[in-house]
XYZ file of N, CA and C in Angstrom:
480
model
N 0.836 -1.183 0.000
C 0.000 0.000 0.000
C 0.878 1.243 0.000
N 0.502 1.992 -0.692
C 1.567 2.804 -1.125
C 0.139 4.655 -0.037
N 1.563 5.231 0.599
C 0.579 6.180 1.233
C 1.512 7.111 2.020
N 1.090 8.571 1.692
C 1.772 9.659 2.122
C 2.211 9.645 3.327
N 3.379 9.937 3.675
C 3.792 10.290 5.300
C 4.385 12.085 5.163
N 3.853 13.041 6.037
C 4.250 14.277 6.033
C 5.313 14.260 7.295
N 6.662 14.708 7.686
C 7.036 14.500 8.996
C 7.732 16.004 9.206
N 7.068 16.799 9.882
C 7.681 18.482 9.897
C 8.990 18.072 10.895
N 10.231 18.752 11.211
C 11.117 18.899 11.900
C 11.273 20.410 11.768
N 11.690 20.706 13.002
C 12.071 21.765 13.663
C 13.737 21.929 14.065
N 14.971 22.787 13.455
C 15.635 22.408 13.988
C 16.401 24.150 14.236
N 16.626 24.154 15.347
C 17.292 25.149 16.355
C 18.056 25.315 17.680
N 18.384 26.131 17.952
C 18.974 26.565 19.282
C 18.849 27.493 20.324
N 18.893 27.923 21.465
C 17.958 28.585 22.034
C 17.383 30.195 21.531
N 16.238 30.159 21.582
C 15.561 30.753 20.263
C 15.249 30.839 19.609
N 15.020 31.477 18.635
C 14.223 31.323 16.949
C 14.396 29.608 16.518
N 13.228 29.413 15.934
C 13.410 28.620 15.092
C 14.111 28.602 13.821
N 15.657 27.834 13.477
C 15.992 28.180 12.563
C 15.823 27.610 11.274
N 15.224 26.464 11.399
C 14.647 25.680 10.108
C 13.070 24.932 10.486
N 12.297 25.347 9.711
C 11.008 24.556 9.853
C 10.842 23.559 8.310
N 10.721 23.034 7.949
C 10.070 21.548 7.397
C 9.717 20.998 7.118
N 9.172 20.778 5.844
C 7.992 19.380 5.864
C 8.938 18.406 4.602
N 9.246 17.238 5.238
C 9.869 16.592 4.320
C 8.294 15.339 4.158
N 8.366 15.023 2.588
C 6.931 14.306 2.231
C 7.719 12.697 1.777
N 7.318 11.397 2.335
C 7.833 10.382 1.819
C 6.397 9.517 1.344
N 6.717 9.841 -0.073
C 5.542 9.284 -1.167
C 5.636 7.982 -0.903
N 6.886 6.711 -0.261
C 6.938 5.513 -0.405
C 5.946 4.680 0.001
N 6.252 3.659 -0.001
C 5.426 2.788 1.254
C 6.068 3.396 2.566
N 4.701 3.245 3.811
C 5.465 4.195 4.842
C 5.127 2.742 5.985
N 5.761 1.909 6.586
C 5.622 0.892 7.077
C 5.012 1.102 8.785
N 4.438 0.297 9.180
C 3.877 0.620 10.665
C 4.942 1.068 11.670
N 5.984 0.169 11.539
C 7.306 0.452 12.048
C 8.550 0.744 10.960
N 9.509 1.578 11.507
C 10.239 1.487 10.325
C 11.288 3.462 10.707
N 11.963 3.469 9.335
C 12.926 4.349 9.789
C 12.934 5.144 9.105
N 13.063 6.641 8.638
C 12.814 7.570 7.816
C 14.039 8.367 7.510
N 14.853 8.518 6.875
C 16.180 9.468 6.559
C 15.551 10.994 6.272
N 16.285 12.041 6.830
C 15.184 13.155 6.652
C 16.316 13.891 6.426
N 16.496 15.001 4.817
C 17.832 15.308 4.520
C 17.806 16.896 5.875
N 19.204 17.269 6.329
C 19.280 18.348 6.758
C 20.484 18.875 6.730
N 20.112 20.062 6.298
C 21.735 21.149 5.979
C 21.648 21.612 7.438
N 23.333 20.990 7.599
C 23.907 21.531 9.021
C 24.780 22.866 8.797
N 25.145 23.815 9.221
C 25.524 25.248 8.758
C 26.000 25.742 10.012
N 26.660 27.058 9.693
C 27.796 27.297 11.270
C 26.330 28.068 11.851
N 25.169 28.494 11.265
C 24.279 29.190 12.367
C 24.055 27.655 13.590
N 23.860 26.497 13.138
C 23.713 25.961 14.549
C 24.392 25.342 15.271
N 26.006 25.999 15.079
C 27.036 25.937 16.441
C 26.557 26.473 17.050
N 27.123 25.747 18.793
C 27.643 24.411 18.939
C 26.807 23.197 18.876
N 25.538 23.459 18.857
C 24.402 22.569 19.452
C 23.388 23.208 18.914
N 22.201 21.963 18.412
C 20.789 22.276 17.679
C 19.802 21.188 18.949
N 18.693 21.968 18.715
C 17.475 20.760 19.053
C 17.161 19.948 17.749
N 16.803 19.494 17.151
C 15.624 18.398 16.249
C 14.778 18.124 16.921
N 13.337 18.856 16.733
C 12.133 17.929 17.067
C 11.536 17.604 16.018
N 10.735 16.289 15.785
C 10.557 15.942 15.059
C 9.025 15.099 15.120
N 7.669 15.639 14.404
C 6.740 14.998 14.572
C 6.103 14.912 13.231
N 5.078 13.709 13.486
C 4.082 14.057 12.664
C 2.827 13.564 12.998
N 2.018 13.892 12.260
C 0.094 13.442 12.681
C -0.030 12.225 12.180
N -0.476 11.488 12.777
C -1.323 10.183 12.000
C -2.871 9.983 11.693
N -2.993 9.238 10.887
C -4.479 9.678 10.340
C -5.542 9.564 11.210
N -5.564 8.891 12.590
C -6.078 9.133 13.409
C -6.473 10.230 14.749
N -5.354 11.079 13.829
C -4.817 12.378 14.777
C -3.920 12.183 15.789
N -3.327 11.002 15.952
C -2.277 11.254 17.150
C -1.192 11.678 16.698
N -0.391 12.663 17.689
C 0.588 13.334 17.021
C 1.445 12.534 17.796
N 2.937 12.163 17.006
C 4.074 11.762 17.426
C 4.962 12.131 17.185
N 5.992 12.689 18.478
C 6.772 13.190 18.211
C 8.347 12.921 19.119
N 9.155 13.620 18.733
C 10.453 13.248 19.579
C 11.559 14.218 19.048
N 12.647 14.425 20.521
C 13.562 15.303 19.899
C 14.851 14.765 20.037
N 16.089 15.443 19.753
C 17.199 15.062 20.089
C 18.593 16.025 20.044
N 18.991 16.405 20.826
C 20.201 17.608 20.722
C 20.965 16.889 20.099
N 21.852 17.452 19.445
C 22.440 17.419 17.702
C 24.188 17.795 18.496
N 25.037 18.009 18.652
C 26.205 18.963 18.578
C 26.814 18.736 17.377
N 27.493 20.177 17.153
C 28.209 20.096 15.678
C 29.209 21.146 15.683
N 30.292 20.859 15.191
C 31.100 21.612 15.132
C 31.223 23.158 15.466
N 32.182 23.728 16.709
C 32.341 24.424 16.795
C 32.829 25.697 15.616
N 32.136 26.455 14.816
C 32.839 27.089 13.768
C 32.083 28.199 13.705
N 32.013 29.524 12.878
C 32.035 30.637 12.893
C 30.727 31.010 11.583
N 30.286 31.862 11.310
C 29.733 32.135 9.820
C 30.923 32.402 9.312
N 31.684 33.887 9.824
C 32.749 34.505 9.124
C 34.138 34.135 9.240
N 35.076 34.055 8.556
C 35.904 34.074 8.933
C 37.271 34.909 8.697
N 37.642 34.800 9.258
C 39.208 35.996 9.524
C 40.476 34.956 9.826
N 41.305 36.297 9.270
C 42.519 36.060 9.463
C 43.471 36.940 8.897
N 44.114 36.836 10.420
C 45.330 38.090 10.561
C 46.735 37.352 10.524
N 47.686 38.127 10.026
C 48.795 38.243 10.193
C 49.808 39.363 9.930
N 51.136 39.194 10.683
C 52.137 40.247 10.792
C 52.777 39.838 8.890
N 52.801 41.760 8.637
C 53.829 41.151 7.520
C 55.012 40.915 7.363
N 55.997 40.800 8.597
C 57.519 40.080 8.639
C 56.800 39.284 10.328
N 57.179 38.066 9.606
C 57.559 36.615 10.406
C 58.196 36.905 11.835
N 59.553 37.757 11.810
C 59.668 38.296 13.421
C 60.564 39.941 13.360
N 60.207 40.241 14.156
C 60.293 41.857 14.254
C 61.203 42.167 15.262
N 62.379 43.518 15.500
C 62.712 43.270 17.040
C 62.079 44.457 18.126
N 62.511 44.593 19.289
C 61.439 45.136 19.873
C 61.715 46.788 19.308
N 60.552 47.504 19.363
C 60.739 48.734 19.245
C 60.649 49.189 17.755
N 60.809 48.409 16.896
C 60.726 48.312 15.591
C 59.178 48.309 14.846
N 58.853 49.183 13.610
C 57.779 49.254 13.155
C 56.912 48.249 12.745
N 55.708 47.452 12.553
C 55.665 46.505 11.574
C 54.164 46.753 10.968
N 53.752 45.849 10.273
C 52.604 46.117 9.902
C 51.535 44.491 9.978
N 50.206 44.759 10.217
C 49.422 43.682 9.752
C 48.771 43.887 8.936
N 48.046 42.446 8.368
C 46.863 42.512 7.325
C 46.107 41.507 7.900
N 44.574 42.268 8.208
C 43.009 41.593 8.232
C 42.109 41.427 7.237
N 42.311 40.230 6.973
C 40.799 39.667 5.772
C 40.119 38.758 6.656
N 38.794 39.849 5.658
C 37.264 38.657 6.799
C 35.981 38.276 5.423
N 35.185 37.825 5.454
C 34.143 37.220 4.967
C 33.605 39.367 5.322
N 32.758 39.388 3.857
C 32.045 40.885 3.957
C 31.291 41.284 5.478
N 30.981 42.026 5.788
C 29.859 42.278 6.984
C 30.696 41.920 8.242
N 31.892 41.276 8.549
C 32.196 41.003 10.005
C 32.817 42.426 10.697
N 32.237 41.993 12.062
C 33.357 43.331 12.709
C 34.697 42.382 13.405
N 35.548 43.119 13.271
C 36.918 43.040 13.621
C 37.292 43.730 14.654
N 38.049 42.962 15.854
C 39.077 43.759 16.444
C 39.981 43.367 17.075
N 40.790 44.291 17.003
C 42.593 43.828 17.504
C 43.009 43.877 19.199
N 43.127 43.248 19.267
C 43.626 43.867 21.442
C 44.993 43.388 21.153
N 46.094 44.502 21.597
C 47.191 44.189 21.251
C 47.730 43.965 22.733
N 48.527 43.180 23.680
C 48.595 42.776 24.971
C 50.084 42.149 24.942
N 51.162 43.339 25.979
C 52.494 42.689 26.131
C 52.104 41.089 26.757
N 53.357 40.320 25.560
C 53.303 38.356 26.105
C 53.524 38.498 27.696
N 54.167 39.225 28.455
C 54.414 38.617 29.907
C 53.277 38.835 30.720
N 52.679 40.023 30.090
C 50.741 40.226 30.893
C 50.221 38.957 30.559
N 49.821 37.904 29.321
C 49.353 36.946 28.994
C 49.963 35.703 30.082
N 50.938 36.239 29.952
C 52.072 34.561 30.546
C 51.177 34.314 32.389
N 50.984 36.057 32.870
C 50.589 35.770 34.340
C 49.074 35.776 34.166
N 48.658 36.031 33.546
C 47.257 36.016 33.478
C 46.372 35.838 32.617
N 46.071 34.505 31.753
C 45.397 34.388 30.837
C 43.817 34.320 30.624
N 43.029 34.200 31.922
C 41.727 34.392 32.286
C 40.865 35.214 31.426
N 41.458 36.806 30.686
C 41.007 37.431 30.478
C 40.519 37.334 28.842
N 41.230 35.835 27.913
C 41.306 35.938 26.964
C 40.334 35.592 26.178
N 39.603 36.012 24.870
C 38.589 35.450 24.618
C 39.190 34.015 23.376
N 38.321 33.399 23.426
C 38.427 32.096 22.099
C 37.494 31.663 22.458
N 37.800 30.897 20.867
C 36.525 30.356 20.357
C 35.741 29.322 21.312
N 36.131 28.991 22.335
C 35.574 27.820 22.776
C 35.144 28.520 24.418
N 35.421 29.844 24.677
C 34.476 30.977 25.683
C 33.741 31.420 24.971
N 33.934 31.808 23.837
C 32.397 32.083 23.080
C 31.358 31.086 22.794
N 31.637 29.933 22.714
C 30.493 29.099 22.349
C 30.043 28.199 24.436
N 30.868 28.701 24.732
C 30.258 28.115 26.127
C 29.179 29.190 26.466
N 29.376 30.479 26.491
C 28.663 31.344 26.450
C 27.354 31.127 25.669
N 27.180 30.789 25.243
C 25.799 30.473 23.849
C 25.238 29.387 24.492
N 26.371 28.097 24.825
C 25.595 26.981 25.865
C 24.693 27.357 27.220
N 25.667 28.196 27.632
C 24.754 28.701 29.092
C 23.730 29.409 28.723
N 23.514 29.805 27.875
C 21.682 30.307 27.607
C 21.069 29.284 26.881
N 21.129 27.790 26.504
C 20.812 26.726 26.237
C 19.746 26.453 27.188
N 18.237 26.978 27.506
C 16.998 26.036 27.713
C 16.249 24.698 27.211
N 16.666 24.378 26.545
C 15.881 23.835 25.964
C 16.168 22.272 26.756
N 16.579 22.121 27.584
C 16.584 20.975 28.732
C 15.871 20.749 29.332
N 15.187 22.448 29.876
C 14.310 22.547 31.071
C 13.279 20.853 31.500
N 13.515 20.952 32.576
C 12.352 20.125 32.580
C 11.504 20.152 33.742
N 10.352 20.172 33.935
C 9.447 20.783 35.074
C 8.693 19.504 36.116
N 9.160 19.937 37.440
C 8.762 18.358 38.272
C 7.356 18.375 37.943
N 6.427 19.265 37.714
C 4.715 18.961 36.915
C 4.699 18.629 36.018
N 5.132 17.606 35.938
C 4.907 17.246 33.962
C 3.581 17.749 33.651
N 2.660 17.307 33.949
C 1.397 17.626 33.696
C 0.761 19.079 33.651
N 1.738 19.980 34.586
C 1.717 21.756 34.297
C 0.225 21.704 34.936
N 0.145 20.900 36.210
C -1.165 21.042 36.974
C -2.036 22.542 37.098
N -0.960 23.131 37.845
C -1.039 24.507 38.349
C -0.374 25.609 37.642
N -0.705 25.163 36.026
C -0.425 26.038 35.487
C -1.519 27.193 35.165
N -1.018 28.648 35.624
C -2.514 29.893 35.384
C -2.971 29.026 34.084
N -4.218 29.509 33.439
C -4.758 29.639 32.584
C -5.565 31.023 32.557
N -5.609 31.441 31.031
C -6.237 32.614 30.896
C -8.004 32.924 31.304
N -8.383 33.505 31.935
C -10.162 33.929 32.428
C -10.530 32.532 32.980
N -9.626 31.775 33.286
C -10.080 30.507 34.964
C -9.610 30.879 36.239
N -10.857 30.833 36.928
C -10.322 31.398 38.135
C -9.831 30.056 39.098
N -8.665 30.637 39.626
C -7.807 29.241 40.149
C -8.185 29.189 41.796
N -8.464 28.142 42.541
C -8.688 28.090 44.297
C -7.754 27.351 44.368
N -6.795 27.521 45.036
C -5.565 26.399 45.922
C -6.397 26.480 47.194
């Protein structure tokens, strides 16, 4: 029996939805069984995506399920600097050159090595920036009411 399956996925990170979905499998769609669902992975969902993934059945039950994704730590833009002589001595002039992907902002913090050597805390990389993005990561939450008993509702008046 040959019969439509619609299966929307949702896939993002905390916030916007960044891809919504409807992949259609014209095949036979079996009672049980496994579905390949194509998806472009892209630096918007470093470090980490949700996938949820449902669909309706003709009886109306909706089924669904999710799964956090991680993927490569990487950038939209990218840059890159360098000195134009290899080594310089102190006190001496030199010059750099910055190329980036159009639209990025750039900037330089220039910091004597022996400030770095005692104190490196202050430095940013790539892997404090994407922890940063993790710690506003909700999408874990999980609430001891599953059921959201005592959750307000709008114009019901509630008695505890």
């Amino acid at each position: 029996m040959r019969k439509k399956c619609t299966i929307v996925f949702k896939s993002g990170y905390t916030g916007p939805i960044i891809c919504l979905s409807n992949w259609e499998n014209t095949g036979y769609v079996p009672a049980i069984g496994e579905v390949f669902i194509p998806l472009n992975v892209n630096a918007t969902l470093s470090p980490s995506f949700t996938l949820l993934v449902f669909y309706v059945r003709d009886d109306r039950e909706t089924i669904a399920d999710s799964q956090k994704i991680l993927v490569e730590k990487c950038f939209n833009n990218k840059v890159n600097f360098q000195f134009k002589d290899a080594v310089k001595q102190p006190g001496t002039p030199t010059s750099i050159q910055v190329s980036s992907s159009p639209n990025s902002l750039c900037g330089i913090k220039v910091v004597d090595k022996s400030i770095s050597l005692l104190d490196s805390s202050d430095q940013l990389t790539k892997d404090k920036i994407f922890d940063l993005i993790e710690d506003n990561d909700y999408s874990d939450f999980y609430s001891s009411d599953l059921c959201e008993q005592n959750k307000p509702q709008p114009g019901k008046k509630h008695i505890y």
